[in-house]
Amino acid sequence: MSGQPGRTTDADGVDAVERYEEADVIFHGGEIVTVAADAQQSDPGPEAVAVKDGVIVHVGDHQEAVRRWQGPRTRVRDLDGRALLPGFIDAHGHLGGIGLQATLANLLAAPDGDVTDIASLQEKLRAWAKTPVGLTSKWIIGFGYDDATLAERCHPTREDLDEVSTTRPVLAIHQSFHLGAVNSRGLRELGYTKATPDPDGGVIRRQPGPVARPFGEPNGVLEETAFTPASEKATKGLPLTALATLFSKGVASAARFGFTTVQEGGATLENLQALRDAAAVLPFKIDVVAYARADEATASPEADPVGASQEYKRGVRAAGVKMYLDGSPQGRTAWLTEPYEERPEGTPEGYCGYPTVKDPQVVLDQVRTAYAKGWQVLAHVNGDAAIDQFVEAVEAAAAEAGPGDRRTVAIHAQTAREDQIEDFARLDIIPSFFSMHTYYWGDWYRKTVLGPERAATISPARWALDRQLRYTSHHDAPVALPNSIAILSSQVTRRTRGDDVVLGPEQCVSALDAVRSITINAAHQYFEQDRKGSIEVGKLADLVILSANPLTIPEDEIKDIKVTETIKQGTTIHPVLAVSSDDPEPGPEVPTNYQWHGCC
């Protein structure tokens, strides 16, 4: 009987334990981090893990694994001192955006790129325009510049991008994906002139002068809803061959960093269908959890335009909706209750950013509709004013709907106050922190965005732990690379990129808590804790092999760990998967109706 040991007699006539069944693979010889509920950071861990048919069948003694599970066809994998952990789970990101990041000109600063000033940004765009994709794209597009790291400490303007081209529209996308800059041709393509008013929830930045908005001449820099049409037009103009590889590049990149479950957060209904169409052609090799845009889904005349389900179909399932309530702290568009330390040029005294949705009734209606339809709710809330707006809506909608296990998620919650963390605990809201902000923008927060006191409590994971919240952490790619190791390191050390200071040491967490945030806690966020997130018998064999154990090496060395192998349900997907667009292996191609609509 499967799973029940019998008795047999060995050559010496001594009883021996019969094998349950023959395992496909047995791992041993390394440090195994189970992340089980009773696991402690100091635990030595089990000696071996056995896998059969994509499921973990043994966790424990090595000799017992050999005796009960090893057969002639069993592969025996010696980890050679490396670490085996549960496969990483992306608590928030954008799969198509990861592929887009790999397709456009790389405008990132070190360590992910080498853009240092506007001149090097211009050169990257010129070079991309000469690539096969760039030559056939209507727009010249680059992603990832950061005014916080450019030598000029400012955004490129229309004049700067006119030096790249005056005959083709040019778009440089800010690393936050909440802002961008276009050249003069790009402004004409968008129809933006000095007579164009700022859209609700966005800003068309203007040339300096005595004339107030909305009648100043656009300087090329666009924020939020003013930026969105530029990103949509530009990516729509990419050649179909480039669009067709977005998902495959995204899957390969995520697998390279140890992720076995990823998210497509905030998809339009059209893109949600494109995701399903892609899976129908060729199943995804990692699990993809999708969330539709809440504004579109809740306004749809269809009874259930999302089709939320706990079951994956060919690697894809929809889980709910994502709301957008404010912008980017590093871009200084997030909605705060107190003014920015230094306000952006052209903004009034006391500038606190602004909401994406001004009417709180609209926010409440979106949450209320989602709860009524059984959709999980994720909300982009960076500023504490946006968090207040969200908390009020959740409290009212939950009171109307009655008790329920909804696992509502506050995405980013970057500037959450301590009283708001209390609200999260009271209302069962899961905070999902973008902890890498402490590294990438910690210095910018201290000096420009928030000032030292408020900056010290961004991504307040310790406050969450103190209230027994199962917080998660994410990469929000394409805003950052889907770098799992950076997620871990940024929570444990909170060291900043430039000045190398510890940003709010009281918010640092243990390596085990950091690992939990991208394994078992993320599985809980997705209602999948019974099948993913830890190395336990009966769970899927979603695993990752690391060059070192983050729980046992010095904290400052965590950042140097390498992902050596990623395993999805017992099958190695990295380094098998390749990022090259010529490789047919990574995953499904994107149907040609897919359009990138921004993120984050």
XYZ file of C-alpha atoms in Angstrom:
600
model
C 0.000 0.000 0.000
C 1.463 3.364 -0.976
C 3.088 5.185 1.932
C 2.803 2.165 4.322
C 6.033 0.319 5.144
C 6.001 -3.444 5.216
C 8.484 -5.951 6.619
C 10.993 -8.008 4.731
C 14.095 -10.060 5.608
C 17.577 -9.099 4.505
C 20.356 -11.493 3.415
C 21.281 -12.196 7.039
C 17.741 -13.077 8.002
C 17.274 -9.814 9.930
C 14.095 -7.828 9.614
C 14.509 -4.673 7.556
C 12.120 -1.862 6.768
C 10.705 -2.069 3.267
C 10.802 1.053 1.106
C 7.617 3.093 0.930
C 8.174 3.735 -2.795
C 11.097 4.806 -4.891
C 11.806 8.532 -4.567
C 12.809 10.536 -7.601
C 15.544 12.408 -5.725
C 17.096 12.604 -2.277
C 18.947 15.740 -1.153
C 21.570 15.531 1.585
C 24.953 16.871 2.591
C 23.972 20.492 3.175
C 22.135 22.803 5.525
C 18.370 22.318 5.170
C 16.179 25.215 6.297
C 12.624 23.916 6.588
C 10.918 27.156 7.772
C 8.434 24.876 9.530
C 6.315 26.455 12.256
C 8.536 25.136 15.062
C 11.843 25.920 13.305
C 14.324 28.141 15.144
C 17.267 30.024 13.663
C 19.717 27.959 15.733
C 18.233 24.578 14.765
C 20.655 22.243 12.949
C 17.916 21.182 10.519
C 17.176 17.748 9.038
C 19.794 15.692 7.237
C 17.864 14.812 4.100
C 14.825 15.559 1.947
C 13.233 13.046 -0.431
C 10.939 13.974 -3.319
C 8.554 11.839 -5.361
C 6.191 12.998 -8.105
C 6.848 16.645 -7.284
C 5.931 16.265 -3.606
C 8.123 16.104 -0.501
C 7.846 12.602 1.011
C 10.597 12.631 3.618
C 12.262 15.247 5.812
C 14.652 13.961 8.441
C 17.367 11.366 8.932
C 19.585 10.618 5.934
C 19.941 6.919 6.595
C 16.184 6.554 6.940
C 15.751 8.344 3.607
C 18.156 5.909 1.967
C 16.555 2.875 3.603
C 12.968 3.780 2.853
C 13.104 5.878 -0.299
C 16.248 5.205 -2.331
C 15.894 2.850 -5.287
C 17.868 2.125 -8.451
C 16.373 5.090 -10.285
C 16.586 7.556 -7.390
C 18.914 10.487 -7.996
C 21.015 11.230 -4.921
C 21.984 14.886 -4.720
C 24.884 15.845 -2.468
C 24.406 19.539 -1.633
C 28.124 19.761 -0.861
C 27.581 22.138 2.024
C 25.131 24.413 0.260
C 21.738 25.366 1.704
C 18.347 23.958 0.689
C 15.353 26.223 1.361
C 11.708 26.351 0.271
C 11.266 27.962 -3.133
C 10.815 31.710 -2.823
C 7.353 33.197 -3.235
C 6.919 36.632 -4.769
C 4.482 38.506 -2.522
C 4.184 41.351 -5.020
C 5.623 41.974 -8.453
C 4.754 42.256 -12.105
C 5.731 39.293 -14.278
C 5.264 41.131 -17.577
C 7.195 44.067 -16.139
C 10.160 41.830 -15.322
C 10.247 40.855 -18.986
C 9.890 44.481 -20.007
C 12.793 45.411 -17.749
C 14.943 42.907 -19.616
C 13.814 44.276 -23.003
C 14.302 48.045 -22.685
C 17.444 50.151 -22.376
C 18.909 49.657 -18.889
C 18.987 53.062 -17.190
C 19.606 51.674 -13.688
C 22.388 52.869 -11.413
C 24.919 50.559 -9.734
C 24.828 47.760 -8.747
C 22.148 46.856 -11.324
C 23.378 49.149 -14.107
C 25.919 51.866 -14.774
C 23.998 55.072 -15.464
C 25.513 57.876 -13.409
C 24.356 61.091 -15.066
C 22.151 62.437 -17.838
C 24.934 62.045 -20.409
C 25.243 58.293 -19.712
C 21.447 58.002 -19.743
C 21.376 59.610 -23.186
C 24.061 57.236 -24.426
C 22.148 54.178 -23.216
C 19.056 55.339 -25.098
C 21.033 56.035 -28.290
C 22.640 52.591 -28.098
C 19.301 50.834 -27.533
C 17.815 52.649 -30.531
C 20.362 50.798 -32.696
C 19.516 47.317 -31.360
C 17.187 45.004 -33.309
C 14.324 45.814 -30.930
C 15.145 49.518 -30.849
C 15.328 49.797 -34.628
C 11.810 48.405 -35.033
C 10.200 50.143 -32.035
C 8.232 53.308 -32.682
C 9.517 54.835 -29.447
C 13.030 54.849 -28.013
C 12.484 53.550 -24.474
C 14.644 53.083 -21.410
C 13.780 52.022 -17.900
C 15.246 52.628 -14.470
C 16.780 56.105 -14.169
C 16.691 57.524 -10.665
C 17.016 61.240 -10.020
C 18.323 60.336 -6.550
C 21.445 58.779 -8.095
C 22.002 60.948 -11.173
C 24.875 63.404 -10.693
C 22.539 66.279 -11.567
C 19.990 65.149 -8.901
C 17.133 65.913 -11.254
C 14.967 64.284 -13.905
C 15.943 64.484 -17.579
C 13.875 67.080 -19.421
C 12.420 67.257 -22.903
C 15.536 69.155 -24.014
C 17.813 66.429 -22.616
C 15.874 63.760 -24.494
C 15.728 65.864 -27.678
C 19.484 65.279 -27.789
C 18.715 61.553 -28.170
C 16.280 62.112 -31.049
C 14.095 64.820 -32.499
C 12.481 62.546 -35.089
C 11.357 59.669 -32.830
C 9.499 59.896 -29.510
C 11.721 59.107 -26.534
C 10.616 57.878 -23.098
C 12.883 57.493 -20.064
C 10.996 55.654 -17.306
C 11.815 56.436 -13.688
C 12.799 53.431 -11.546
C 9.593 53.804 -9.529
C 7.492 53.345 -12.715
C 5.368 56.205 -11.412
C 7.111 58.939 -13.372
C 8.929 59.368 -16.645
C 10.302 61.927 -19.040
C 9.610 62.358 -22.765
C 11.141 64.465 -25.487
C 9.360 67.130 -27.523
C 8.235 64.568 -30.099
C 6.860 62.432 -27.272
C 4.857 65.363 -25.907
C 3.350 65.880 -29.367
C 2.447 62.189 -29.589
C 0.649 62.526 -26.250
C -1.040 65.785 -27.180
C 0.401 67.550 -24.138
C 0.722 71.317 -24.563
C 0.778 74.324 -22.272
C -3.032 74.319 -22.489
C -3.348 70.716 -21.260
C -4.576 70.562 -17.657
C -3.127 68.105 -15.183
C -5.232 64.926 -15.095
C -6.808 63.782 -11.843
C -4.181 61.893 -9.879
C -1.280 63.111 -12.004
C 0.944 66.063 -12.891
C 2.439 67.384 -16.121
C 5.492 69.228 -14.861
C 6.030 72.660 -16.396
C 8.886 74.904 -17.429
C 9.777 77.417 -14.719
C 8.132 80.793 -15.182
C 5.527 83.157 -13.826
C 2.546 81.355 -15.366
C 0.853 78.884 -13.022
C -0.477 75.444 -13.973
C -2.193 74.310 -16.095
C -0.899 76.815 -18.654
C 2.874 76.440 -18.295
C 4.886 74.786 -21.070
C 5.487 71.072 -20.267
C 9.114 70.330 -19.402
C 8.790 66.634 -20.357
C 8.529 65.147 -16.844
C 5.244 63.332 -16.207
C 3.833 61.981 -12.952
C 1.363 59.184 -12.231
C -1.790 59.365 -14.418
C -0.055 61.882 -16.692
C 2.763 59.372 -17.168
C 0.553 56.302 -17.744
C -0.478 57.206 -21.339
C 3.199 57.618 -22.227
C 4.140 54.151 -20.961
C 1.128 52.611 -22.691
C 1.815 54.280 -26.045
C 5.520 53.549 -25.913
C 5.232 49.864 -25.041
C 2.389 49.379 -27.504
C 4.847 50.548 -30.143
C 7.333 47.767 -29.381
C 7.681 45.140 -32.128
C 5.499 42.064 -31.719
C 8.588 39.879 -31.438
C 9.639 41.798 -28.312
C 6.159 41.700 -26.779
C 5.968 37.962 -27.406
C 8.918 37.272 -25.091
C 7.887 39.357 -22.068
C 6.468 36.445 -20.074
C 9.276 34.051 -20.994
C 11.923 36.585 -19.984
C 10.030 37.322 -16.788
C 9.780 33.655 -15.836
C 13.463 33.042 -16.539
C 14.554 36.083 -14.546
C 12.372 35.156 -11.568
C 13.643 31.575 -11.610
C 17.224 32.849 -11.670
C 16.584 34.441 -8.277
C 14.942 31.352 -6.771
C 11.261 32.210 -7.209
C 8.853 29.350 -7.827
C 5.677 31.451 -7.451
C 5.358 34.938 -8.914
C 2.717 37.622 -9.216
C 1.201 39.625 -12.038
C -0.118 42.458 -9.898
C -2.577 44.991 -11.225
C -3.273 43.557 -14.673
C -5.925 45.060 -16.912
C -8.708 42.616 -17.736
C -7.293 42.449 -21.252
C -3.860 41.527 -19.921
C -5.365 38.999 -17.507
C -6.914 37.260 -20.493
C -3.604 37.485 -22.352
C -1.939 35.736 -19.413
C -4.470 32.919 -19.581
C -4.168 32.718 -23.355
C -0.395 32.388 -23.021
C -0.789 29.540 -20.532
C -3.228 27.800 -22.866
C -0.505 27.740 -25.530
C 2.235 26.513 -23.171
C 1.938 26.058 -19.388
C 4.040 28.286 -17.182
C 6.940 26.549 -15.476
C 6.423 28.533 -12.305
C 3.112 29.420 -10.658
C 1.653 32.837 -11.541
C -0.924 34.508 -9.277
C -2.725 37.380 -11.008
C -4.644 40.367 -9.660
C -6.800 42.531 -11.908
C -6.981 46.296 -11.596
C -9.698 47.028 -9.051
C -11.029 50.130 -10.801
C -11.644 48.162 -13.990
C -12.856 44.918 -12.428
C -15.315 46.493 -9.996
C -16.809 48.643 -12.772
C -17.194 45.734 -15.199
C -20.756 44.728 -16.177
C -19.700 41.070 -16.074
C -20.758 39.097 -13.001
C -17.219 37.833 -12.391
C -14.649 39.394 -14.725
C -11.754 38.199 -12.539
C -12.556 34.500 -12.236
C -10.739 34.131 -8.920
C -9.835 30.571 -7.938
C -7.478 28.658 -5.662
C -6.741 26.222 -8.489
C -4.014 26.816 -11.041
C -4.785 26.144 -14.680
C -1.609 25.466 -16.606
C 0.346 27.508 -14.088
C -1.981 30.516 -13.757
C -4.723 31.522 -11.368
C -6.437 34.822 -10.630
C -6.800 35.652 -6.937
C -8.437 39.069 -6.740
C -7.902 42.729 -7.434
C -5.306 45.423 -6.831
C -6.145 49.009 -5.934
C -3.935 52.044 -6.551
C -4.297 54.761 -3.921
C -1.137 56.850 -4.257
C 2.262 57.124 -5.883
C 5.957 56.783 -5.143
C 7.836 58.054 -2.066
C 11.175 58.183 -3.884
C 9.439 60.050 -6.695
C 7.742 62.247 -4.064
C 4.242 61.550 -5.344
C 3.162 59.284 -2.452
C 0.384 60.782 -0.330
C 1.648 61.740 3.137
C 0.023 63.360 6.156
C 3.115 65.538 6.787
C 5.076 67.511 4.156
C 8.058 66.136 2.297
C 11.456 67.070 3.691
C 12.236 68.810 0.390
C 9.362 69.377 -1.972
C 9.775 68.909 -5.752
C 10.345 72.017 -7.823
C 7.102 73.799 -8.691
C 5.071 72.425 -5.790
C 3.562 74.610 -3.038
C 4.787 75.029 0.527
C 3.562 72.131 2.679
C 3.397 69.726 -0.298
C 2.423 66.210 0.884
C 1.953 64.402 -2.425
C -1.539 63.510 -3.562
C -4.066 60.675 -3.758
C -4.712 58.637 -6.860
C -8.394 58.429 -5.913
C -9.663 61.591 -4.224
C -13.155 60.388 -3.363
C -13.123 58.007 -0.349
C -16.501 56.659 -1.447
C -14.901 55.276 -4.622
C -12.285 53.524 -2.506
C -14.953 52.060 -0.232
C -17.021 50.897 -3.189
C -14.045 49.051 -4.669
C -13.310 47.224 -1.408
C -17.006 46.521 -0.793
C -17.490 45.068 -4.290
C -14.375 42.911 -4.016
C -15.447 41.498 -0.660
C -18.926 40.751 -1.997
C -17.481 38.847 -4.960
C -14.921 36.920 -2.911
C -11.888 38.650 -4.424
C -8.776 39.131 -2.340
C -7.857 42.819 -2.129
C -4.358 44.218 -2.557
C -3.875 47.977 -2.286
C -0.883 50.045 -3.340
C -0.402 52.374 -0.352
C 2.991 54.013 0.119
C 2.143 57.183 2.020
C 0.542 57.184 5.446
C -2.369 59.323 4.208
C -3.129 56.665 1.582
C -2.899 54.000 4.290
C -5.427 55.962 6.388
C -7.778 56.062 3.393
C -7.410 52.317 2.864
C -7.831 51.392 6.532
C -11.049 53.396 6.741
C -12.443 51.657 3.661
C -11.466 48.169 4.879
C -12.959 48.768 8.311
C -16.278 49.939 6.846
C -16.470 47.209 4.178
C -15.540 44.443 6.637
C -18.197 45.628 9.089
C -20.799 45.387 6.325
C -19.597 42.024 5.013
C -19.227 40.355 8.396
C -16.503 37.992 9.612
C -14.319 36.284 7.038
C -10.763 35.194 6.288
C -9.981 37.710 3.531
C -6.227 38.313 3.971
C -6.403 41.849 2.635
C -2.923 43.160 1.792
C -1.382 46.623 2.161
C 1.211 46.654 -0.607
C 4.428 48.576 0.230
C 3.057 50.327 3.368
C 6.335 52.197 3.137
C 5.619 54.988 5.605
C 3.172 53.162 7.867
C 2.970 54.716 11.311
C 2.991 52.536 14.415
C -0.704 53.188 15.028
C -1.406 51.996 11.477
C 0.454 48.741 12.151
C -1.930 48.400 15.101
C -4.794 48.910 12.654
C -3.399 46.183 10.414
C -3.350 43.765 13.350
C -6.880 44.723 14.382
C -8.319 44.381 10.859
C -6.254 41.345 9.755
C -4.512 43.344 7.041
C -1.220 41.811 5.913
C 1.540 44.384 5.362
C 3.762 43.504 2.401
C 6.838 45.695 2.631
C 9.132 46.737 -0.216
C 12.094 46.351 2.127
C 14.727 47.030 -0.531
C 13.807 50.713 -0.226
C 16.111 50.784 2.797
C 19.018 49.950 0.482
C 18.150 51.686 -2.771
C 16.620 54.903 -1.420
C 17.499 55.005 2.281
C 19.913 57.914 1.848
C 17.445 59.763 -0.383
C 14.728 59.297 2.232
C 16.957 60.610 5.019
C 18.108 63.699 3.179
C 15.349 64.625 0.727
C 12.112 62.681 1.049
C 11.251 62.225 4.740
C 14.110 63.421 6.895
C 16.058 61.180 9.301
C 13.318 60.530 11.876
C 10.597 59.337 9.499
C 13.111 57.585 7.232
C 14.249 55.376 10.127
C 10.858 53.630 10.235
C 10.196 52.889 6.569
C 9.265 49.240 5.955
C 8.671 48.761 9.703
C 8.972 44.984 9.875
C 9.872 44.914 13.570
C 6.680 46.755 14.486
C 4.772 44.126 12.505
C 6.525 41.230 14.251
C 5.907 42.780 17.652
C 2.185 42.510 16.878
C 2.429 38.918 15.617
C 1.679 39.969 12.040
C 2.834 37.569 9.333
C 4.259 40.287 7.129
C 5.694 39.591 3.695
C 8.379 41.334 1.673
C 8.621 41.750 -2.083
C 10.752 43.065 -4.956
C 8.060 44.900 -6.957
C 9.976 44.156 -10.172
C 10.494 45.872 -12.516
C 11.071 48.649 -9.937
C 13.968 46.535 -8.658
C 15.391 43.324 -10.026
C 13.520 40.284 -8.643
C 16.477 39.795 -6.318
C 15.500 37.476 -3.479
C 18.866 37.813 -1.772
C 18.587 41.595 -1.694
C 15.136 41.216 -0.099
C 16.685 39.144 2.671
C 19.739 41.321 3.207
C 17.775 44.578 3.237
C 15.573 43.355 6.100
C 18.400 41.998 8.227
C 20.930 44.820 7.802
C 18.908 47.839 6.509
C 22.153 49.274 5.095
C 21.850 52.091 2.557
C 23.395 51.998 -0.897
C 25.498 55.161 -0.814
C 26.380 56.122 2.747
C 26.277 52.546 4.078
C 24.400 53.550 7.222
C 21.943 51.341 9.091
C 18.556 52.945 8.517
C 16.558 52.455 11.699
C 18.395 49.571 13.402
C 15.405 49.008 15.672
C 13.455 47.774 12.604
C 16.016 45.076 11.677
C 14.770 41.484 11.823
C 16.446 38.084 12.064
C 17.498 36.166 8.988
C 14.839 33.536 9.758
C 12.102 36.177 9.868
C 13.389 37.583 6.577
C 13.293 34.112 4.991
C 9.770 33.578 6.295
C 8.657 36.799 4.580
C 9.324 35.269 1.141
C 8.391 31.670 1.944
C 5.765 30.559 4.471
C 4.358 34.049 5.137
C 3.993 34.710 1.423
C 2.323 31.313 1.028
C -0.096 32.335 3.792
C -0.792 35.616 1.991
C -1.865 33.548 -1.031
C -3.912 31.035 1.027
C -1.380 28.385 -0.062
C 0.379 27.654 3.228
C -0.836 24.046 3.174
C 1.010 23.260 -0.060
C 3.902 25.751 -0.241
C 6.287 27.842 1.800
C 8.116 25.247 3.923
C 9.955 21.967 3.549
C 7.489 19.513 5.082
C 6.114 16.138 4.068
C 3.114 16.471 1.772
C 4.018 19.900 0.401
C 5.098 20.653 -3.152
C 8.789 20.167 -3.814
C 9.317 23.856 -4.621
C 12.916 24.361 -3.530
C 15.917 26.616 -3.914
C 19.596 25.823 -3.395
C 21.777 28.686 -2.158
C 25.550 28.988 -2.001
C 25.302 29.587 1.757
C 22.744 29.474 4.546
C 21.476 32.989 5.359
C 20.676 31.834 8.907
C 24.242 30.836 9.786
C 26.589 33.231 7.983
C 27.451 36.751 9.217
C 24.609 39.173 8.477
C 26.734 41.440 6.289
C 27.560 38.458 4.045
C 23.946 37.597 3.194
C 24.056 40.021 0.248
C 26.770 37.865 -1.373
C 24.749 34.630 -1.409
C 24.089 33.184 -4.859
C 21.104 31.189 -6.057
C 22.625 28.069 -7.581
C 19.469 26.122 -8.440
C 15.702 26.597 -8.480
C 13.412 23.566 -8.384
C 9.682 23.602 -9.157
C 7.782 20.493 -8.051
C 10.936 18.429 -8.182
C 12.098 19.691 -11.597
C 15.057 22.043 -11.982
C 14.003 25.239 -13.774
C 17.169 27.233 -13.136
C 19.820 27.081 -14.511
C 17.834 25.231 -17.209
C 15.777 28.289 -18.097
C 17.582 30.959 -20.080
C 16.788 34.663 -20.315
C 17.620 34.793 -24.020
C 14.633 35.593 -26.200
C 15.902 32.938 -28.605
C 15.405 30.165 -26.017
C 11.991 28.506 -26.359
C 12.171 26.925 -22.898
C 11.389 29.662 -20.356
C 7.622 29.771 -20.726
C 4.678 30.913 -22.796
C 4.833 33.696 -25.292
C 2.617 36.710 -24.798
C -0.310 36.924 -27.206
C -0.030 40.012 -29.356
C -2.971 41.682 -27.615
C -0.840 42.132 -24.474
C 0.005 45.738 -23.587
C 2.055 46.938 -20.646
C 0.089 49.381 -18.509
C 2.596 50.195 -15.797
C 2.847 48.946 -12.251
C 3.807 49.481 -8.689
